[in-house]
Coordinates of N, CA and C in Angstrom, one line a residue:
M18 N 16.5 72.0 103.1 CA 15.9 71.5 103.6 C 16.2 70.0 105.0
T19 N 15.5 69.0 105.5 CA 16.1 68.4 106.5 C 16.2 66.9 105.8
R20 N 17.4 66.0 105.9 CA 17.5 65.0 105.2 C 17.8 63.8 106.7
G21 N 17.7 62.6 107.3 CA 18.1 61.2 107.1 C 18.8 61.1 107.6
P22 N 19.5 60.9 108.8 CA 21.1 60.4 108.3 C 21.5 59.5 107.2
A23 N 20.2 58.2 107.3 CA 20.2 57.2 106.1 C 20.4 58.0 104.7
E24 N 19.6 59.0 104.4 CA 19.8 59.6 102.7 C 21.1 60.5 102.2
P25 N 20.9 60.4 101.1 CA 21.7 61.1 100.3 C 22.4 62.5 101.0
A26 N 22.9 62.8 100.7 CA 23.1 64.2 101.4 C 24.4 65.6 100.4
D27 N 23.5 66.8 100.6 CA 24.5 67.6 100.1 C 25.5 67.6 100.7
P28 N 26.5 67.7 100.0 CA 28.2 68.9 101.0 C 27.6 69.5 102.3
A29 N 28.1 69.1 103.6 CA 28.5 69.6 103.9 C 28.7 70.9 104.5
R30 N 27.9 72.2 105.0 CA 28.5 73.9 105.1 C 29.4 73.7 106.6
P31 N 30.0 74.5 107.2 CA 30.4 75.1 108.0 C 29.2 75.0 109.2
G32 N 29.0 74.5 109.8 CA 28.1 74.7 111.2 C 27.4 73.7 111.5
E33 N 26.7 73.8 112.3 CA 25.8 72.8 113.4 C 24.9 71.5 112.1
R34 N 25.7 70.6 112.7 CA 24.1 69.6 112.5 C 24.4 68.9 113.2
A35 N 22.6 68.1 113.2 CA 22.0 67.3 114.3 C 21.9 66.0 114.0
G36 N 22.9 64.8 115.3 CA 22.4 63.5 114.9 C 21.3 63.0 115.3
P37 N 20.9 61.3 116.1 CA 19.3 61.9 116.7 C 20.5 62.3 118.6
A38 N 21.2 62.0 118.8 CA 21.8 61.8 120.2 C 22.8 62.9 120.3
L39 N 23.8 62.3 119.5 CA 25.0 63.1 119.2 C 25.1 64.7 118.5
R40 N 25.4 65.9 119.1 CA 25.5 66.6 118.0 C 26.5 67.0 117.2
W41 N 26.7 67.1 116.0 CA 28.2 66.9 115.4 C 27.5 68.4 114.5
D42 N 28.9 69.1 114.3 CA 29.3 70.1 113.9 C 30.4 69.8 112.8
F43 N 30.2 70.7 111.5 CA 30.6 71.0 110.0 C 32.1 72.1 110.3
L44 N 33.1 72.0 111.0 CA 33.2 74.2 111.2 C 34.5 74.6 109.7
G45 N 34.3 73.5 108.8 CA 35.2 73.9 107.4 C 36.4 73.9 107.4
R46 N 37.0 74.4 107.3 CA 38.7 75.0 107.3 C 38.9 75.7 108.8
A47 N 39.9 75.0 109.2 CA 40.2 75.6 110.4 C 41.6 75.2 111.6
R48 N 41.7 76.2 111.6 CA 43.3 76.1 112.1 C 43.4 75.1 113.2
Y49 N 44.8 74.2 113.2 CA 44.4 72.9 114.3 C 44.3 73.9 115.9
G50 N 45.1 75.2 116.3 CA 44.9 75.5 117.3 C 43.7 75.5 118.1
A51 N 42.8 76.3 117.1 CA 41.3 76.9 117.1 C 40.5 75.5 117.6
A52 N 40.8 74.4 116.6 CA 40.0 73.2 116.7 C 40.3 72.8 118.1
L53 N 41.6 72.3 118.5 CA 41.9 72.1 119.5 C 41.8 72.3 120.6
A54 N 41.7 73.6 120.8 CA 40.5 74.9 121.4 C 39.4 74.4 122.1
R55 N 38.9 74.5 120.5 CA 37.2 73.6 120.4 C 36.5 72.5 121.4
Q56 N 37.7 71.3 120.9 CA 38.2 70.0 121.4 C 37.5 70.4 123.5
H57 N 38.4 70.8 123.5 CA 39.1 71.0 125.4 C 37.5 72.0 125.6
Q58 N 37.3 72.5 125.4 CA 36.1 73.6 125.3 C 34.9 72.9 125.7
V59 N 34.7 71.5 125.0 CA 33.6 70.6 124.9 C 34.5 69.7 125.8
R60 N 35.2 69.3 126.3 CA 35.8 68.3 127.4 C 35.8 68.6 128.7
D61 N 36.2 69.9 129.1 CA 35.6 70.3 130.6 C 34.2 70.8 130.6
A62 N 33.4 71.2 129.7 CA 31.7 71.4 130.6 C 31.2 69.8 130.1
V63 N 31.5 68.6 129.3 CA 31.2 66.9 129.7 C 31.9 67.4 130.9
L64 N 32.9 67.0 131.5 CA 33.7 66.6 133.0 C 33.0 67.7 134.6
A65 N 32.4 68.8 133.8 CA 31.8 69.3 134.5 C 30.6 69.0 134.7
G66 N 29.7 68.3 133.9 CA 28.6 68.2 133.8 C 28.1 69.5 133.5
Q67 N 28.0 70.2 132.4 CA 27.5 71.4 132.5 C 27.6 71.7 130.9
G68 N 27.5 70.7 130.1 CA 28.4 70.9 128.5 C 27.3 69.5 128.4
A69 N 26.8 68.9 126.7 CA 26.6 67.7 126.3 C 28.4 67.2 125.3
P70 N 28.2 66.1 124.8 CA 29.4 65.4 124.2 C 29.5 66.1 122.7
A71 N 30.0 65.7 122.1 CA 30.1 66.0 120.9 C 30.9 66.2 119.7
L72 N 30.6 65.5 118.3 CA 31.6 65.0 117.0 C 31.2 67.0 116.6
L73 N 33.1 66.8 116.2 CA 34.2 67.7 115.2 C 33.9 67.8 114.4
L74 N 33.6 68.0 113.0 CA 34.4 67.0 111.4 C 35.0 68.8 111.5
C75 N 35.9 68.7 110.5 CA 36.9 70.1 110.1 C 38.2 69.7 109.2
E76 N 38.6 70.6 108.7 CA 39.9 70.4 107.6 C 40.9 71.6 107.9
H77 N 42.3 70.9 108.4 CA 43.2 72.1 108.3 C 44.0 72.1 107.9
P78 N 44.6 73.2 107.9 CA 45.7 73.8 106.8 C 46.4 72.5 107.6
P79 N 47.5 72.8 106.7 CA 49.0 72.1 106.7 C 49.5 72.4 108.5
V80 N 49.6 71.1 109.4 CA 50.4 70.9 110.5 C 50.7 69.7 110.4
I81 N 51.9 69.6 111.2 CA 52.7 68.2 111.7 C 52.5 68.6 113.0
T82 N 51.8 66.5 113.9 CA 51.4 67.0 115.0 C 52.9 65.4 115.5
L83 N 52.5 65.5 116.7 CA 53.8 65.3 117.7 C 53.4 64.8 118.5
G84 N 53.0 63.7 118.8 CA 52.5 62.6 119.8 C 53.4 62.7 120.6
R85 N 52.7 61.9 122.2 CA 53.6 61.8 123.7 C 54.8 60.5 122.7
A86 N 55.1 59.4 121.3 CA 55.8 58.7 121.7 C 56.9 59.2 120.1
A87 N 56.6 60.8 120.6 CA 56.7 61.2 119.1 C 58.3 61.1 118.9
A88 N 59.5 60.7 117.6 CA 60.6 60.4 117.5 C 61.0 61.9 116.6
P89 N 61.9 62.3 117.6 CA 62.7 63.6 116.5 C 62.6 63.0 115.2
G90 N 63.1 62.2 114.6 CA 63.9 61.7 113.6 C 63.0 61.4 112.3
N91 N 61.7 61.6 113.1 CA 60.0 60.9 111.9 C 60.1 62.0 111.6
V92 N 60.2 63.1 111.7 CA 60.3 64.7 111.1 C 61.4 65.2 110.3
L93 N 61.4 64.9 108.4 CA 62.4 65.1 107.6 C 63.0 65.6 107.2
T94 N 62.4 67.2 107.7 CA 62.1 68.3 107.2 C 62.3 69.3 108.1
S95 N 63.5 70.5 108.2 CA 63.8 71.2 109.1 C 63.0 72.1 110.0
A96 N 62.8 72.4 110.8 CA 62.4 73.4 111.5 C 62.0 74.7 110.7
A97 N 63.0 75.4 109.9 CA 63.5 76.0 109.2 C 62.3 76.7 107.8
Q98 N 62.6 75.0 107.0 CA 61.8 75.3 105.7 C 60.1 75.1 106.4
L99 N 59.8 73.8 107.0 CA 58.7 74.2 107.5 C 58.1 75.6 107.6
A100 N 58.7 76.1 108.2 CA 57.7 77.2 108.8 C 58.1 78.5 107.4
R101 N 58.7 78.0 106.5 CA 59.5 79.0 105.1 C 57.6 78.1 104.5
L102 N 58.0 76.7 104.7 CA 56.2 76.5 103.6 C 55.0 76.5 104.6
G103 N 55.0 76.9 104.9 CA 53.9 77.5 105.8 C 53.4 76.0 107.3
V104 N 54.0 75.5 107.2 CA 53.5 73.8 107.5 C 53.8 73.9 109.3
E105 N 52.5 73.8 110.0 CA 53.0 74.6 111.0 C 53.2 72.9 111.7
V106 N 53.9 73.0 112.7 CA 54.7 71.4 114.1 C 54.0 72.2 115.6
V107 N 53.0 71.0 116.0 CA 52.1 71.4 117.1 C 53.1 69.7 118.4
Q108 N 53.2 70.5 118.9 CA 53.1 68.7 120.1 C 52.0 68.5 120.7
I109 N 51.4 67.8 120.6 CA 50.3 67.4 121.6 C 50.1 66.6 122.4
E110 N 48.9 66.0 123.1 CA 48.7 64.9 125.0 C 48.4 63.6 123.8
R111 N 48.3 63.2 122.8 CA 48.0 62.3 122.2 C 48.9 61.5 122.5
G112 N 48.7 59.8 121.9 CA 49.1 59.1 122.0 C 50.1 58.7 120.8
G113 N 50.8 57.8 120.5 CA 51.8 58.2 119.1 C 52.5 58.7 119.2
D114 N 53.0 58.6 117.5 CA 54.8 59.4 117.1 C 54.0 60.8 116.2
V115 N 54.4 61.0 115.1 CA 54.4 62.3 114.3 C 53.4 61.2 113.1
T116 N 52.8 62.9 112.6 CA 51.4 62.8 111.6 C 51.4 64.0 110.7
Y117 N 50.9 64.2 110.0 CA 51.1 65.2 109.2 C 48.9 65.5 108.8
H118 N 48.7 66.9 108.6 CA 47.5 66.5 109.0 C 46.6 68.3 108.0
G119 N 46.2 68.4 107.3 CA 46.1 69.6 106.0 C 45.0 69.3 105.5
P120 N 45.1 69.8 104.0 CA 43.4 69.8 103.1 C 43.3 68.7 102.2
G121 N 42.5 68.9 102.7 CA 42.2 67.6 101.7 C 41.6 65.6 102.8
Q122 N 42.3 66.3 104.1 CA 42.3 65.0 105.0 C 40.5 65.7 105.9
L123 N 39.7 64.5 105.9 CA 38.7 64.8 106.8 C 39.2 64.8 108.3
M124 N 39.4 65.7 109.5 CA 39.3 66.1 111.1 C 38.4 65.0 111.8
I125 N 38.1 64.5 112.5 CA 36.9 63.3 112.8 C 37.3 63.7 114.3
Y126 N 37.0 64.4 115.5 CA 37.3 64.4 116.8 C 35.8 64.6 117.7
P127 N 36.0 63.1 118.2 CA 34.5 62.9 119.2 C 34.7 63.2 120.7
V128 N 34.3 64.2 120.9 CA 34.6 64.6 122.6 C 33.6 64.3 123.0
I129 N 34.0 62.9 123.4 CA 32.6 62.2 124.1 C 33.3 61.3 125.1
P130 N 32.9 61.0 125.9 CA 32.8 59.3 127.4 C 32.9 58.1 126.9
I131 N 33.5 57.6 127.2 CA 33.5 56.4 126.2 C 33.5 55.2 127.3
V132 N 33.6 53.9 127.1 CA 33.4 52.0 127.9 C 34.6 51.8 128.0
S133 N 35.2 51.9 126.6 CA 36.7 51.3 126.2 C 36.7 52.2 125.1
A134 N 38.8 52.0 125.1 CA 38.9 52.7 123.5 C 38.8 52.1 122.5
L135 N 39.3 50.8 122.3 CA 39.4 49.7 121.7 C 37.9 50.2 121.2
A136 N 36.9 49.7 121.9 CA 35.7 49.6 121.3 C 35.6 50.7 120.9
F137 N 35.6 51.8 121.4 CA 35.1 53.9 120.1 C 36.3 53.4 119.3
L138 N 37.5 53.0 119.2 CA 38.6 53.4 117.8 C 37.9 51.9 116.4
A139 N 37.6 50.8 117.6 CA 37.1 50.1 116.4 C 35.5 50.5 115.7
R140 N 34.8 51.5 116.6 CA 33.4 51.2 116.2 C 33.8 52.9 115.2
V141 N 34.5 53.7 115.0 CA 34.6 54.8 114.3 C 35.4 54.0 112.8
G142 N 36.0 53.7 112.9 CA 36.6 52.6 111.7 C 35.8 51.6 111.0
E143 N 34.6 51.0 112.1 CA 34.1 50.6 111.2 C 32.8 51.6 109.9
V144 N 32.9 52.7 110.9 CA 31.7 53.5 109.9 C 32.2 53.9 109.3
L145 N 33.7 54.1 109.1 CA 34.6 54.8 107.9 C 34.9 53.9 107.1
A146 N 34.6 52.7 107.4 CA 34.7 51.8 106.6 C 33.6 51.6 105.3
A147 N 32.2 52.0 106.2 CA 31.1 51.8 105.0 C 31.1 53.1 105.0
V148 N 31.7 53.8 105.0 CA 32.0 55.7 104.0 C 32.1 55.3 103.1
S149 N 33.6 54.6 102.9 CA 34.1 54.1 101.7 C 33.5 53.6 100.8
E150 N 32.9 52.7 101.8 CA 31.8 51.7 100.6 C 31.1 52.4 99.8
R151 N 30.6 53.3 100.3 CA 29.5 54.1 100.0 C 29.8 55.4 99.0
F152 N 30.7 55.0 99.3 CA 31.9 55.9 98.0 C 32.7 55.7 96.5
G153 N 32.3 54.5 97.3 CA 33.1 53.2 95.9 C 34.2 52.4 96.3
V154 N 34.2 52.8 97.6 CA 35.7 51.4 97.6 C 35.4 50.7 98.5
P155 N 35.1 49.1 98.1 CA 35.2 48.7 99.6 C 36.0 48.5 100.4
G156 N 35.8 47.0 101.5 CA 36.7 46.6 101.0 C 38.1 47.4 102.7
A157 N 37.8 48.4 103.0 CA 39.0 49.0 104.0 C 38.4 48.5 105.1
A158 N 39.1 48.6 106.4 CA 39.2 47.4 107.2 C 40.1 47.8 108.7
F159 N 39.2 47.9 109.6 CA 40.3 48.6 111.2 C 41.0 47.6 111.2
R160 N 41.7 48.0 112.2 CA 43.1 46.9 112.7 C 43.5 47.9 113.6
E161 N 43.6 46.9 114.5 CA 44.0 47.4 116.2 C 45.4 47.8 116.4
R162 N 46.8 46.9 115.2 CA 48.0 47.1 114.8 C 48.7 47.2 113.4
P163 N 48.9 47.6 113.7 CA 49.1 49.3 114.1 C 47.7 50.1 113.4
A164 N 47.3 50.7 114.8 CA 45.7 51.5 114.2 C 45.8 52.4 113.4
G165 N 44.6 51.5 113.0 CA 43.6 52.4 111.6 C 43.1 52.2 110.5
L166 N 43.0 52.2 109.7 CA 41.7 51.9 108.3 C 43.0 51.9 107.3
W167 N 42.2 50.5 107.3 CA 43.9 49.8 106.2 C 43.2 49.8 105.2
L168 N 43.5 50.1 103.8 CA 43.1 49.0 102.2 C 44.3 48.6 102.0
G169 N 44.1 47.2 102.3 CA 45.1 46.2 101.4 C 45.8 46.1 102.4
E170 N 47.6 46.9 102.0 CA 48.6 47.4 103.2 C 48.4 48.4 102.9
D171 N 47.9 49.4 102.4 CA 47.8 51.0 102.8 C 46.9 51.4 103.6
K172 N 47.2 52.8 104.2 CA 46.4 53.4 105.0 C 45.8 54.5 105.5
L173 N 44.1 54.1 104.9 CA 43.2 55.1 105.0 C 42.8 56.2 105.8
A174 N 43.4 55.6 106.9 CA 42.8 56.6 107.4 C 43.4 56.6 109.7
A175 N 44.3 57.1 109.9 CA 45.2 57.0 111.0 C 44.5 57.6 112.3
C176 N 44.3 57.2 113.5 CA 43.8 57.4 114.7 C 45.3 57.8 115.8
G177 N 44.8 58.3 116.1 CA 45.3 58.9 118.3 C 44.8 59.6 119.0
I178 N 44.4 59.0 120.8 CA 43.1 59.4 121.1 C 43.6 59.5 121.8
H179 N 44.1 61.0 123.1 CA 44.5 61.5 125.1 C 42.3 61.0 125.4
L180 N 43.0 60.4 126.6 CA 41.8 60.4 127.4 C 42.1 60.8 129.0
R181 N 40.7 61.9 129.8 CA 40.9 62.3 130.8 C 39.3 61.7 131.0
R182 N 39.5 61.1 132.1 CA 39.2 60.3 132.8 C 37.6 60.1 132.2
G183 N 37.7 59.4 131.0 CA 37.1 58.6 130.1 C 36.5 59.8 128.7
V184 N 37.0 60.7 129.4 CA 36.3 61.6 127.3 C 37.3 61.7 126.6
V185 N 37.3 61.0 125.6 CA 38.2 61.2 124.6 C 38.4 62.5 123.6
L186 N 39.4 62.9 123.7 CA 40.3 64.0 122.9 C 40.9 63.5 122.5
H187 N 40.9 64.7 120.9 CA 41.9 63.8 119.1 C 41.1 63.0 119.4
G188 N 41.5 62.3 118.1 CA 40.7 60.6 117.0 C 40.6 60.6 116.1
W189 N 40.5 60.8 114.5 CA 40.7 59.8 113.4 C 41.3 61.1 112.0
A190 N 41.8 60.9 111.5 CA 42.0 61.6 110.3 C 42.1 61.0 108.6
F191 N 40.9 61.3 108.4 CA 40.4 60.4 107.1 C 41.1 61.1 105.8
N192 N 41.8 60.2 104.8 CA 42.1 60.4 103.3 C 41.6 60.4 102.7
V193 N 40.7 61.9 102.8 CA 39.2 61.6 101.3 C 40.2 62.5 100.1
D194 N 41.2 63.2 100.0 CA 42.0 64.0 98.7 C 43.3 64.4 99.4
T195 N 43.9 63.6 99.7 CA 45.5 63.8 100.6 C 46.6 64.3 99.3
P196 N 47.1 64.9 98.9 CA 48.1 64.4 98.1 C 49.5 63.8 98.5
E197 N 49.4 63.7 98.0 CA 51.0 62.5 97.7 C 52.5 62.8 98.8
A198 N 52.4 64.1 98.7 CA 53.1 64.8 98.8 C 53.3 65.7 99.4
A199 N 52.1 65.3 100.6 CA 51.9 66.1 101.9 C 52.9 65.6 103.0
W200 N 53.0 63.7 102.3 CA 53.6 62.8 103.3 C 55.2 63.2 103.3
R201 N 56.0 64.1 102.2 CA 56.9 63.7 101.7 C 58.5 64.5 103.4
H202 N 57.6 64.7 104.3 CA 57.9 66.1 105.1 C 57.5 64.6 106.5
I203 N 57.6 64.0 106.5 CA 57.5 63.2 107.7 C 57.6 61.4 107.5
R204 N 58.0 60.5 108.2 CA 58.1 59.4 108.1 C 56.5 59.2 109.1
P205 N 55.2 59.2 108.3 CA 54.0 59.0 109.0 C 53.9 58.4 110.5
C206 N 53.9 58.5 111.8 CA 53.2 57.1 112.4 C 54.7 56.5 113.2
G207 N 55.7 57.0 112.7 CA 56.9 56.0 112.4 C 57.7 55.0 111.5
G208 N 56.6 54.6 110.5 CA 56.6 53.4 110.2 C 56.4 53.7 108.9
E209 N 57.2 52.8 107.7 CA 56.9 53.1 106.3 C 55.8 52.7 105.6
A210 N 54.3 52.5 106.5 CA 53.2 52.0 105.5 C 52.8 53.4 105.1
P211 N 52.4 52.9 103.5 CA 52.4 53.6 103.1 C 50.7 54.4 102.3
Q212 N 50.6 55.8 102.7 CA 49.0 56.1 102.0 C 48.4 56.5 101.8
V213 N 47.6 56.1 101.5 CA 46.4 56.1 100.4 C 45.2 57.2 101.1
S214 N 44.0 58.0 99.7 CA 43.3 58.3 99.7 C 42.1 57.9 98.4
L215 N 41.2 58.4 100.0 CA 39.8 58.0 99.3 C 40.1 58.4 97.4
C216 N 40.3 59.2 97.2 CA 40.4 59.9 95.8 C 40.7 58.9 94.4
Q217 N 41.9 58.8 95.4 CA 43.0 57.7 94.8 C 42.5 56.5 94.4
A218 N 41.6 56.0 95.2 CA 41.2 54.3 95.7 C 40.3 54.6 94.3
R219 N 39.0 56.0 94.3 CA 37.9 56.1 93.7 C 38.7 55.9 92.5
A220 N 39.9 56.7 92.3 CA 40.8 56.9 90.7 C 40.8 55.2 90.4
R221 N 41.7 54.3 90.9 CA 41.4 53.1 90.1 C 40.5 52.5 89.8
R222 N 39.8 52.8 90.4 CA 38.4 52.5 90.0 C 37.3 53.0 88.7
G223 N 37.5 54.5 88.2 CA 37.5 55.2 87.2 C 36.6 56.4 87.5
L224 N 36.3 56.2 89.1 CA 35.4 57.7 89.5 C 36.2 59.0 90.0
V225 N 34.9 59.4 89.6 CA 36.0 61.2 90.0 C 35.6 61.4 91.3
P226 N 37.0 63.0 91.9 CA 36.9 62.8 92.4 C 35.5 63.4 93.8
V227 N 36.3 63.0 94.9 CA 35.0 63.6 95.7 C 35.4 64.9 97.1
S228 N 34.7 65.7 97.7 CA 35.7 66.5 98.1 C 35.4 66.3 99.7
V229 N 35.8 66.6 101.1 CA 35.7 66.5 102.0 C 34.6 66.5 102.9
A230 N 34.2 68.1 101.6 CA 32.4 68.5 102.6 C 31.5 67.2 102.5
A231 N 31.2 66.6 101.3 CA 30.6 65.5 100.7 C 30.9 64.6 101.6
V232 N 31.9 64.1 102.2 CA 32.7 62.4 102.8 C 31.9 62.9 103.9
A233 N 32.0 64.6 104.4 CA 31.8 64.6 106.3 C 30.1 65.1 106.4
A234 N 29.2 65.0 105.3 CA 28.2 64.3 105.5 C 27.5 63.4 105.6
Q235 N 28.2 62.7 104.9 CA 27.7 61.4 105.1 C 28.7 61.1 106.8
V236 N 29.9 61.2 106.9 CA 30.7 60.6 108.6 C 29.5 61.1 109.0
G237 N 29.1 62.2 109.4 CA 28.8 62.9 111.1 C 27.7 62.8 110.9
P238 N 26.4 62.0 110.2 CA 25.1 61.1 110.7 C 25.5 59.8 111.2
A239 N 27.1 59.3 110.5 CA 26.5 58.4 110.5 C 27.3 57.8 111.9
L240 N 28.4 58.6 112.3 CA 29.0 58.8 113.7 C 28.0 59.3 114.8
A241 N 27.2 59.4 114.2 CA 26.2 60.1 115.3 C 24.9 59.3 115.9
T242 N 24.9 58.3 115.3 CA 23.9 57.3 115.2 C 24.9 56.3 116.3
S243 N 25.9 56.1 115.2 CA 26.6 54.5 115.6 C 27.2 55.1 117.2
L244 N 27.8 56.3 117.4 CA 28.7 56.5 118.8 C 28.2 55.9 119.7
L245 N 27.0 56.2 120.0 CA 26.1 55.7 121.2 C 26.2 54.8 122.0
A246 N 27.2 53.7 120.5 CA 26.7 52.5 121.4 C 28.6 52.5 122.6
V247 N 28.8 53.4 121.9 CA 30.0 52.8 122.9 C 30.5 53.7 123.9
M248 N 29.6 55.1 124.2 CA 29.2 56.1 125.0 C 29.0 55.4 126.6
R249 N 29.9 56.1 127.1 CA 29.6 55.8 128.3 C 28.3 56.8 129.2
R250 N 27.2 56.3 129.8 CA 26.3 57.3 130.3 C 26.5 57.5 131.5

């Protein structure tokens, strides 16, 4: 059954979904390298005028990514121990410091041409705040510095992007049901700000957990519509 963007959706399954103009695709659980290769493929096609922009959503196995400003001291666990635990470490071209991605976190990769980096980040932040409220957690807000979606003094979603000729690579990590222990290996983004997940915030309100797929089913169509306002034509 086809559903419109404003209707409650069933949990998303791996496979393509279409918004009003921007195509979106929930990949399910995808390795970081495979998702990054898919982003590059879409961006190269967009830059060559041979493909359409796309919004890619997924969840990763445990991985630590190091941005261009990453300080080695912000990885708190040795490389050997991380390898034993099955945690990848990947150096990437996005801005920012060290961050973690893994199960329970919705990755949001809008591979689109944009008119303004700040307008783009703010627009995604506004949508994630609205989705959080839809799931019973009001009060989240985008902040420019430090950039991200904040619930009080706790970070609910982090962002970091790379631009090539105005087309975005990388994006946002939304903590849906990220275990607290996941952060013990790093100092996130070089700071001490506590992380919070949507499910933790829901639990404080007496609400049951939700899945990454259920949140993706709301985020995908909402962003597919909202991002049109910040896309370069």
